mmCIF file with all atom_site columns, C-alpha atoms in Angstrom:
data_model
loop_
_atom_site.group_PDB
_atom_site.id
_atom_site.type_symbol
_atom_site.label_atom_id
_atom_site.label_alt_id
_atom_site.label_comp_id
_atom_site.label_asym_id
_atom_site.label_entity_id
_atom_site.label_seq_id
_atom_site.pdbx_PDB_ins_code
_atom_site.Cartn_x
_atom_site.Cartn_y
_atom_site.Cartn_z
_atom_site.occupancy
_atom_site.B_iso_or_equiv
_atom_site.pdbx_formal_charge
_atom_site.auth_seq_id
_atom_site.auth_comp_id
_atom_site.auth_asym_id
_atom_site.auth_atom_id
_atom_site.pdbx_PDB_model_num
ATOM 1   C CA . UNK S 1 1   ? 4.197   -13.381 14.248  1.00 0.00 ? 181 UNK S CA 1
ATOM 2   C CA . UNK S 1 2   ? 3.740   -10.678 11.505  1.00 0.00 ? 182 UNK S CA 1
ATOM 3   C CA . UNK S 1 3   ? 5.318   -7.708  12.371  1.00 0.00 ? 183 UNK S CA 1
ATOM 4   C CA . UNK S 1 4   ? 4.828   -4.241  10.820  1.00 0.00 ? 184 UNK S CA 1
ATOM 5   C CA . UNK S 1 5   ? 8.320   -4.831  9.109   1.00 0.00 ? 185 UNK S CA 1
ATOM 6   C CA . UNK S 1 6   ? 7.650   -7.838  7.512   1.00 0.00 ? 186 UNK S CA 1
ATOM 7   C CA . UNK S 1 7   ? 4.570   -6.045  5.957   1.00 0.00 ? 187 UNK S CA 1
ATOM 8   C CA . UNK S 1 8   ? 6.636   -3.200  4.667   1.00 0.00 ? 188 UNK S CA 1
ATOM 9   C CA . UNK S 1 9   ? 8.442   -5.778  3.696   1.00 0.00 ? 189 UNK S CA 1
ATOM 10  C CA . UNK S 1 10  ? 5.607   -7.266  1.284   1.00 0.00 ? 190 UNK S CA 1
ATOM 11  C CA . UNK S 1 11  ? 4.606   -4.130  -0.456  1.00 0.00 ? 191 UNK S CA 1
ATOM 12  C CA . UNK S 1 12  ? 8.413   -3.354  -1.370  1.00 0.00 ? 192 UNK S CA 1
ATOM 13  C CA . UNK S 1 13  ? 8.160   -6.920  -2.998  1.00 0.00 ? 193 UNK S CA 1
ATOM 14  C CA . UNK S 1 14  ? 5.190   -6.164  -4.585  1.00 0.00 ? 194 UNK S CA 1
ATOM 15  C CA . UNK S 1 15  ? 6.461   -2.331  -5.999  1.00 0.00 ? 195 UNK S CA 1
ATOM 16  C CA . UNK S 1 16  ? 10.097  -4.221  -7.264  1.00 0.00 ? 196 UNK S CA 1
ATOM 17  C CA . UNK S 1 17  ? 8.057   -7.039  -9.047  1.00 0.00 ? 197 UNK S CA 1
ATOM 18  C CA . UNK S 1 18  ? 5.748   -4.844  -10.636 1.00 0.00 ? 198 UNK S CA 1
ATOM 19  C CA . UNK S 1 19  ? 7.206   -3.690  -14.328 1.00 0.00 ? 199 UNK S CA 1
ATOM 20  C CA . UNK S 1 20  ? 5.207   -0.543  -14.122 1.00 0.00 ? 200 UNK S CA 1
ATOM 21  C CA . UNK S 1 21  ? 6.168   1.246   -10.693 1.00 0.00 ? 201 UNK S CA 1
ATOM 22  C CA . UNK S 1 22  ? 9.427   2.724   -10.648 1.00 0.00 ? 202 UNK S CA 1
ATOM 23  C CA . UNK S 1 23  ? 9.642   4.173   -7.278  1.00 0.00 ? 203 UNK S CA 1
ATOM 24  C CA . UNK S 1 24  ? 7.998   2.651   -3.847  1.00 0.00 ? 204 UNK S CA 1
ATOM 25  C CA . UNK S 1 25  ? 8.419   5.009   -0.395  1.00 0.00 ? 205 UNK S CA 1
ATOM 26  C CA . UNK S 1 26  ? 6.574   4.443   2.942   1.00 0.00 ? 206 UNK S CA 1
ATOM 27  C CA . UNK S 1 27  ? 5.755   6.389   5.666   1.00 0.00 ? 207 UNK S CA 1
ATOM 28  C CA . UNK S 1 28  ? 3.853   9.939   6.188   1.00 0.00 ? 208 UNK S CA 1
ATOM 29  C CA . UNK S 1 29  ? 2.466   11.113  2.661   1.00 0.00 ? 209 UNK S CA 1
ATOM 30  C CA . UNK S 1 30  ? 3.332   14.801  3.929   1.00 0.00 ? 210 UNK S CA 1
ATOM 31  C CA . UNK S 1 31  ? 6.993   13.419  3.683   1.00 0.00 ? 211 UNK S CA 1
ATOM 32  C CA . UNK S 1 32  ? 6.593   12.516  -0.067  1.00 0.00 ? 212 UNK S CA 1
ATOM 33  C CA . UNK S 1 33  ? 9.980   12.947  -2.450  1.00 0.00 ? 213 UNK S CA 1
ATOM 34  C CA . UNK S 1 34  ? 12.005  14.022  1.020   1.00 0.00 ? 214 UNK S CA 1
ATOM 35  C CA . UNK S 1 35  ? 15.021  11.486  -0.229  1.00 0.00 ? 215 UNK S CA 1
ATOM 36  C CA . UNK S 1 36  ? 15.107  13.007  -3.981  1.00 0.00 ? 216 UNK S CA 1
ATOM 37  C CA . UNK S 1 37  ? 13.911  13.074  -7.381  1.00 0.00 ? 217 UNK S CA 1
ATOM 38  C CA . UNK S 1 38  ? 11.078  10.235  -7.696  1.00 0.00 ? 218 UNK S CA 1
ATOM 39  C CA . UNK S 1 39  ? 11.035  8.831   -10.890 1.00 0.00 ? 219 UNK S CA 1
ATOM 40  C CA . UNK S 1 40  ? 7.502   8.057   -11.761 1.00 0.00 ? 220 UNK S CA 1
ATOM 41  C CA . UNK S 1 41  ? 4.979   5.925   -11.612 1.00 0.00 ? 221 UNK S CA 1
ATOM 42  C CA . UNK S 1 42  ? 5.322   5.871   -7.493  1.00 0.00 ? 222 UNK S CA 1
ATOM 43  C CA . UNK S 1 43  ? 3.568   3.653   -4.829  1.00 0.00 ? 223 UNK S CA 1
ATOM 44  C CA . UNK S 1 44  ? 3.561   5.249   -1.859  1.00 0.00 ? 224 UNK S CA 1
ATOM 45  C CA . UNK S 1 45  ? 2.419   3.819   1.345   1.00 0.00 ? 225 UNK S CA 1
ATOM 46  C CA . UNK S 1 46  ? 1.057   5.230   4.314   1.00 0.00 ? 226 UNK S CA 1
ATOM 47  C CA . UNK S 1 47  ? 0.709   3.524   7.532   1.00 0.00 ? 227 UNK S CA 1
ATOM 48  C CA . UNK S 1 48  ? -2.395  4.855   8.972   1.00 0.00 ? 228 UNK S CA 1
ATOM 49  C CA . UNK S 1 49  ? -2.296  3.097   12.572  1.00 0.00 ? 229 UNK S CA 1
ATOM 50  C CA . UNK S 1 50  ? -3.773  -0.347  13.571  1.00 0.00 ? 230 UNK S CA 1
ATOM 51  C CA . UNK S 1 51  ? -6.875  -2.461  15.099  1.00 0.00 ? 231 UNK S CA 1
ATOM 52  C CA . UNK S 1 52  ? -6.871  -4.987  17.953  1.00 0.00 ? 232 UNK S CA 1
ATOM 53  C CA . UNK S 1 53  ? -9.186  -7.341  18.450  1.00 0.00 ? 233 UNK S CA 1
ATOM 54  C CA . UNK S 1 54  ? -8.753  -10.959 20.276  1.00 0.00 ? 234 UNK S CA 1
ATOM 55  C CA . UNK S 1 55  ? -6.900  -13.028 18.101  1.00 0.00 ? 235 UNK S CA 1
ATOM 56  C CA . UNK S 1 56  ? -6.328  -10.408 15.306  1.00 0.00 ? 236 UNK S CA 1
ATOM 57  C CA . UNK S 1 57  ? -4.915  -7.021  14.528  1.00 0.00 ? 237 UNK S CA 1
ATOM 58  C CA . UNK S 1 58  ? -5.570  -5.083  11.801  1.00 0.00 ? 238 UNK S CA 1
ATOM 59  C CA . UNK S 1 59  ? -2.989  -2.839  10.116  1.00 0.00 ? 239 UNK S CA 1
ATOM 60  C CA . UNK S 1 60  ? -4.187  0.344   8.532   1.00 0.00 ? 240 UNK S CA 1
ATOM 61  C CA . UNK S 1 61  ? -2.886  1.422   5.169   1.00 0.00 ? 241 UNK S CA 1
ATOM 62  C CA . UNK S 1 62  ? -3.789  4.111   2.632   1.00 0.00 ? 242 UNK S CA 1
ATOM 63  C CA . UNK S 1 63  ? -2.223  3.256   -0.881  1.00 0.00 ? 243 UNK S CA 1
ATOM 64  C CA . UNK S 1 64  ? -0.966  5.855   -3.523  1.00 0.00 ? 244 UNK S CA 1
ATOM 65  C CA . UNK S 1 65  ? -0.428  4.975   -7.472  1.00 0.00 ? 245 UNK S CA 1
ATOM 66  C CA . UNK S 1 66  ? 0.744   8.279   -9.126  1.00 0.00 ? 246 UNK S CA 1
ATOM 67  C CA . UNK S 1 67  ? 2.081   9.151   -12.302 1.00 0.00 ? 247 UNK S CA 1
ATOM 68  C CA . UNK S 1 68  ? 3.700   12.558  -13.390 1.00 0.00 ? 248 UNK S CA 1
ATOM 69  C CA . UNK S 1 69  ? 1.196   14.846  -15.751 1.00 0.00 ? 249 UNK S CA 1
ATOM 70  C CA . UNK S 1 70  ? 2.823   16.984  -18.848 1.00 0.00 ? 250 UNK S CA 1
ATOM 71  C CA . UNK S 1 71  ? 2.630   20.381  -18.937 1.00 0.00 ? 251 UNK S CA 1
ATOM 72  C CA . UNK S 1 72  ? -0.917  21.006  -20.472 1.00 0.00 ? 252 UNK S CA 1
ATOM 73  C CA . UNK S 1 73  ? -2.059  17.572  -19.633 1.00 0.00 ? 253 UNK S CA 1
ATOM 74  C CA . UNK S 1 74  ? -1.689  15.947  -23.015 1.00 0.00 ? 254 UNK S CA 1
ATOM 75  C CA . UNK S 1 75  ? -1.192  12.613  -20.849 1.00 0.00 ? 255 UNK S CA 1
ATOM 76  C CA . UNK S 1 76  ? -3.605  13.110  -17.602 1.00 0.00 ? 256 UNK S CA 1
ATOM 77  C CA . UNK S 1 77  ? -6.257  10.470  -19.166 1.00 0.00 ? 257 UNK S CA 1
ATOM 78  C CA . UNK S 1 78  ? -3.389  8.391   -19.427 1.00 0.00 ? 258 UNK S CA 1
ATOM 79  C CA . UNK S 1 79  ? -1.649  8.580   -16.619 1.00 0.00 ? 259 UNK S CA 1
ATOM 80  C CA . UNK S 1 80  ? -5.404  8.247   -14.675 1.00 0.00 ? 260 UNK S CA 1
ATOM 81  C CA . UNK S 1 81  ? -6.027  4.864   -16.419 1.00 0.00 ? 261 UNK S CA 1
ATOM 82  C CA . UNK S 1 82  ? -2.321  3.521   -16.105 1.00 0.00 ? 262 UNK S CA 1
ATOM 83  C CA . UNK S 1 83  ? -2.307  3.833   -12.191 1.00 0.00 ? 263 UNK S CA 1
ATOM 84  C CA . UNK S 1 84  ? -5.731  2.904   -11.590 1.00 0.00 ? 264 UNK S CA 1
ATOM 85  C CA . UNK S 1 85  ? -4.655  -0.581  -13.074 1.00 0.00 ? 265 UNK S CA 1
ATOM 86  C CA . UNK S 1 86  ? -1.687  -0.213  -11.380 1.00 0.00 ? 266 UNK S CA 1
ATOM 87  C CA . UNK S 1 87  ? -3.114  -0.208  -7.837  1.00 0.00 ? 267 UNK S CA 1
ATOM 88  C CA . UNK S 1 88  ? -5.798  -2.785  -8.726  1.00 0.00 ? 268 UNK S CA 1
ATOM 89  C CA . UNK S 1 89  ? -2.538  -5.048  -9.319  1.00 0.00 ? 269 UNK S CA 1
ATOM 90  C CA . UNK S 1 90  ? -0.772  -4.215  -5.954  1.00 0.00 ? 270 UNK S CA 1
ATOM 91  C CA . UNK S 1 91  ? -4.840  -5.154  -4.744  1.00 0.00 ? 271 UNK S CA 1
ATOM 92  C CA . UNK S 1 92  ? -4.378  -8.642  -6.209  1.00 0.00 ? 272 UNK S CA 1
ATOM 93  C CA . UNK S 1 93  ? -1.211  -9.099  -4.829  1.00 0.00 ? 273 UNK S CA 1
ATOM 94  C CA . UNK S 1 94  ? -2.552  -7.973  -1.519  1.00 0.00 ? 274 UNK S CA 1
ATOM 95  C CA . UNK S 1 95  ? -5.288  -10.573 -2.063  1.00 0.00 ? 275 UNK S CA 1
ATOM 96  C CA . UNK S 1 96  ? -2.918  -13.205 -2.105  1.00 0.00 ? 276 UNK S CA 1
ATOM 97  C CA . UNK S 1 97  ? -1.645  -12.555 1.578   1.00 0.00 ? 277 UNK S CA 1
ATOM 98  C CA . UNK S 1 98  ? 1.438   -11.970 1.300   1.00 0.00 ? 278 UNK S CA 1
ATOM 99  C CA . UNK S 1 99  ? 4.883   -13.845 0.651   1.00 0.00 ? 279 UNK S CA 1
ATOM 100 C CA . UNK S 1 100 ? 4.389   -17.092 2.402   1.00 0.00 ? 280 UNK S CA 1
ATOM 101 C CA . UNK S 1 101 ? 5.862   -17.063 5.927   1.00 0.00 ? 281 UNK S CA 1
ATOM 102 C CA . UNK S 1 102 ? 6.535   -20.661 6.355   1.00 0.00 ? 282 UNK S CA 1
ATOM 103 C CA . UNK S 1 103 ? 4.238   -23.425 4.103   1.00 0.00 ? 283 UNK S CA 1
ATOM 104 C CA . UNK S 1 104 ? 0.723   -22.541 3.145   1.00 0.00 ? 284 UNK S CA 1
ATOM 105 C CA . UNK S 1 105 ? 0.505   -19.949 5.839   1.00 0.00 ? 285 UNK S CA 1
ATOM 106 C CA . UNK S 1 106 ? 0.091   -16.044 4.621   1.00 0.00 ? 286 UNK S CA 1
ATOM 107 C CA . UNK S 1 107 ? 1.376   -12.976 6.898   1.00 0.00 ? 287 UNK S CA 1
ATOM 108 C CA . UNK S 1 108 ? -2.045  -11.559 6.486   1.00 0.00 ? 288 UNK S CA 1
ATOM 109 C CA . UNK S 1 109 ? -5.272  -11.008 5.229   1.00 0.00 ? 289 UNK S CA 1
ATOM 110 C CA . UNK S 1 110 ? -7.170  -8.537  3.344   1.00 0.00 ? 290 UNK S CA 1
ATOM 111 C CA . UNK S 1 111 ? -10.830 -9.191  3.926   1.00 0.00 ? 291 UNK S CA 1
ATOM 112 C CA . UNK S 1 112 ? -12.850 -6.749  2.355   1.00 0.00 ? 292 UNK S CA 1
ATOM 113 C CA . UNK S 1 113 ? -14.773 -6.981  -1.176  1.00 0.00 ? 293 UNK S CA 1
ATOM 114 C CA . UNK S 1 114 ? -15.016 -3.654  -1.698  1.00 0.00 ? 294 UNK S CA 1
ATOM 115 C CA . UNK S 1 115 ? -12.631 -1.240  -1.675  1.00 0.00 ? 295 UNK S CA 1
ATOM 116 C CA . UNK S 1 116 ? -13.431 2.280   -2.855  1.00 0.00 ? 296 UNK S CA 1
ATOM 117 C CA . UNK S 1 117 ? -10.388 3.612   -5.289  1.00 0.00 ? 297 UNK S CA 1
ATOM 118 C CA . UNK S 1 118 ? -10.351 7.434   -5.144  1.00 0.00 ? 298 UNK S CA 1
ATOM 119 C CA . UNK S 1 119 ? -8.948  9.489   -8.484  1.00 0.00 ? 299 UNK S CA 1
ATOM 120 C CA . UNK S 1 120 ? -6.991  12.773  -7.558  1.00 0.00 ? 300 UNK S CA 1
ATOM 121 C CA . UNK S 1 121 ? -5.024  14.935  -10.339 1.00 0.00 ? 301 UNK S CA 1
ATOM 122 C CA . UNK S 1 122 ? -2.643  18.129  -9.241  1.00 0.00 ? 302 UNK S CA 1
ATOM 123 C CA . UNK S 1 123 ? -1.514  16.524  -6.088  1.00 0.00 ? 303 UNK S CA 1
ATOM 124 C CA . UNK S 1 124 ? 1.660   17.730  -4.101  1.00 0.00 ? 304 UNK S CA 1
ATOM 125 C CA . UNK S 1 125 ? 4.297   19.852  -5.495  1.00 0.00 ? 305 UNK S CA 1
ATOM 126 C CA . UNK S 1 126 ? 4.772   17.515  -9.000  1.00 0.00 ? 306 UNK S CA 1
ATOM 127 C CA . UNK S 1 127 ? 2.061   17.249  -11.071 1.00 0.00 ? 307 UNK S CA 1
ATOM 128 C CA . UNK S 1 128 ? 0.618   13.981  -10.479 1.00 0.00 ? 308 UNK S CA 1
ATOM 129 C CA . UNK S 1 129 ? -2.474  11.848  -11.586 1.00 0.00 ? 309 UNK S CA 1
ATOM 130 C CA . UNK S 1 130 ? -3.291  8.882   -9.703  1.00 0.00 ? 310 UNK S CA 1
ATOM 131 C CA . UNK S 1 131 ? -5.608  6.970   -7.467  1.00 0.00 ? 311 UNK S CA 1
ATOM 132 C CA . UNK S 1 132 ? -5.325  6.084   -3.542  1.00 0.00 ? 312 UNK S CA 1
ATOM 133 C CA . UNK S 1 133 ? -7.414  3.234   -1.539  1.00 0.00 ? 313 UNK S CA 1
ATOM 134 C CA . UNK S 1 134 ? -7.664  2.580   2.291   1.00 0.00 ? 314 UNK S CA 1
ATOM 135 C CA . UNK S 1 135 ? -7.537  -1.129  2.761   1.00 0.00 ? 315 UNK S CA 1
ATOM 136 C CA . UNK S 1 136 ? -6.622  -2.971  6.435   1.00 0.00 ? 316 UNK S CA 1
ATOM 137 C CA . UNK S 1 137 ? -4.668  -5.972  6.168   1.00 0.00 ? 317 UNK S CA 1
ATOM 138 C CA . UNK S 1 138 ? -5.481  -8.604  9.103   1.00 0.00 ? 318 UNK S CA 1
ATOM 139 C CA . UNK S 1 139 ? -2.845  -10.969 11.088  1.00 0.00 ? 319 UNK S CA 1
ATOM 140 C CA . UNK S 1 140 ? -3.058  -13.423 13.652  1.00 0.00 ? 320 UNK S CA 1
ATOM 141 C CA . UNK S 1 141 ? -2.563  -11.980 17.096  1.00 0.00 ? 321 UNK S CA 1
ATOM 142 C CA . UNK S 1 142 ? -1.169  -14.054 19.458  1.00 0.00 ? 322 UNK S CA 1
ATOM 143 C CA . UNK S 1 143 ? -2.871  -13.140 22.967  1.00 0.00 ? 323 UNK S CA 1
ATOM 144 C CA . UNK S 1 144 ? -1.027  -15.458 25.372  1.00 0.00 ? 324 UNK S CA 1
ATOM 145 C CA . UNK S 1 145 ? 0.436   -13.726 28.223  1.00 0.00 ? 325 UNK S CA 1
ATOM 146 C CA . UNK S 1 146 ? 3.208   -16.858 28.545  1.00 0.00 ? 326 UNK S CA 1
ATOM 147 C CA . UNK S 1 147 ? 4.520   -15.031 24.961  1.00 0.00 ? 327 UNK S CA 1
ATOM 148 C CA . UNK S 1 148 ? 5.239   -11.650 27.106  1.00 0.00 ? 328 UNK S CA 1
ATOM 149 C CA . UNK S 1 149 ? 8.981   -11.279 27.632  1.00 0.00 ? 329 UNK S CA 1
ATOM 150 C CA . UNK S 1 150 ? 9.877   -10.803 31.022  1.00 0.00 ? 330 UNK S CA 1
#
């Protein structure tokens, strides 16, 4: 069964491969740089709650790409451009369903053809360019009461 770790799990895989993202945190966006200095570009995830529906649940994510802006934004086109390629990548890998649990089988599935990507610049307390998307990422759901501990 795919658990909400093992996801987590995936999208730390996914910031450590990537060559361009140098820092990866999850949890509450509000909570953003609470461990330290982030060196830059960041993914950030946010879990955003969850879906059940027989045989499936779907787990609810908002993704941030962000890259630090120079004083008098020489760089803010550049920065803009870098992490909007930057999340479509993290997309693809998403795409792929995840690192293979056991064979051919993926820990989930991302379903929709259309995801909106959202700019923002002057974010939080750096000054940050960068884009965010909502996707929901879909897993078996194993609905047999047998399964329950007891």
């Amino acid at each position: 069964m795919t658990t909400l770790k093992k996801i987590e799990g995936n999208f730390k895989t996914i910031a450590d491969d990537h060559l361009q993202i140098n820092t990866y945190e999850y949890g509450d966006i509000f909570n953003i740089a609470t461990s330290g200095v982030i060196n830059y570009p960041l993914l950030f995830v946010s879990p955003e709650g969850s879906s059940a529906k027989k045989g499936e649940v779907g787990y609810k994510y908002r993704l941030y790409v962000m890259d630090i802006v120079q004083k008098g934004k020489g760089n803010e086109i550049d920065a803009s451009s870098d992490t909007h390629q930057i999340l479509l990548d993290v997309l693809t890998e998403l795409y792929k369903g995840g690192q293979q649990a056991t064979g051919s089988d993926y820990l989930f599935e991302l379903k929709l053809d259309n995801i909106p990507i959202t700019d923002f610049t002057e974010k939080f307390d750096d000054e940050v360019a960068g884009h965010y998307c909502d996707i929901t990422l879909w897993t078996e759901w194993e609905t047999n009461r047998c399964a329950i501990p007891k």
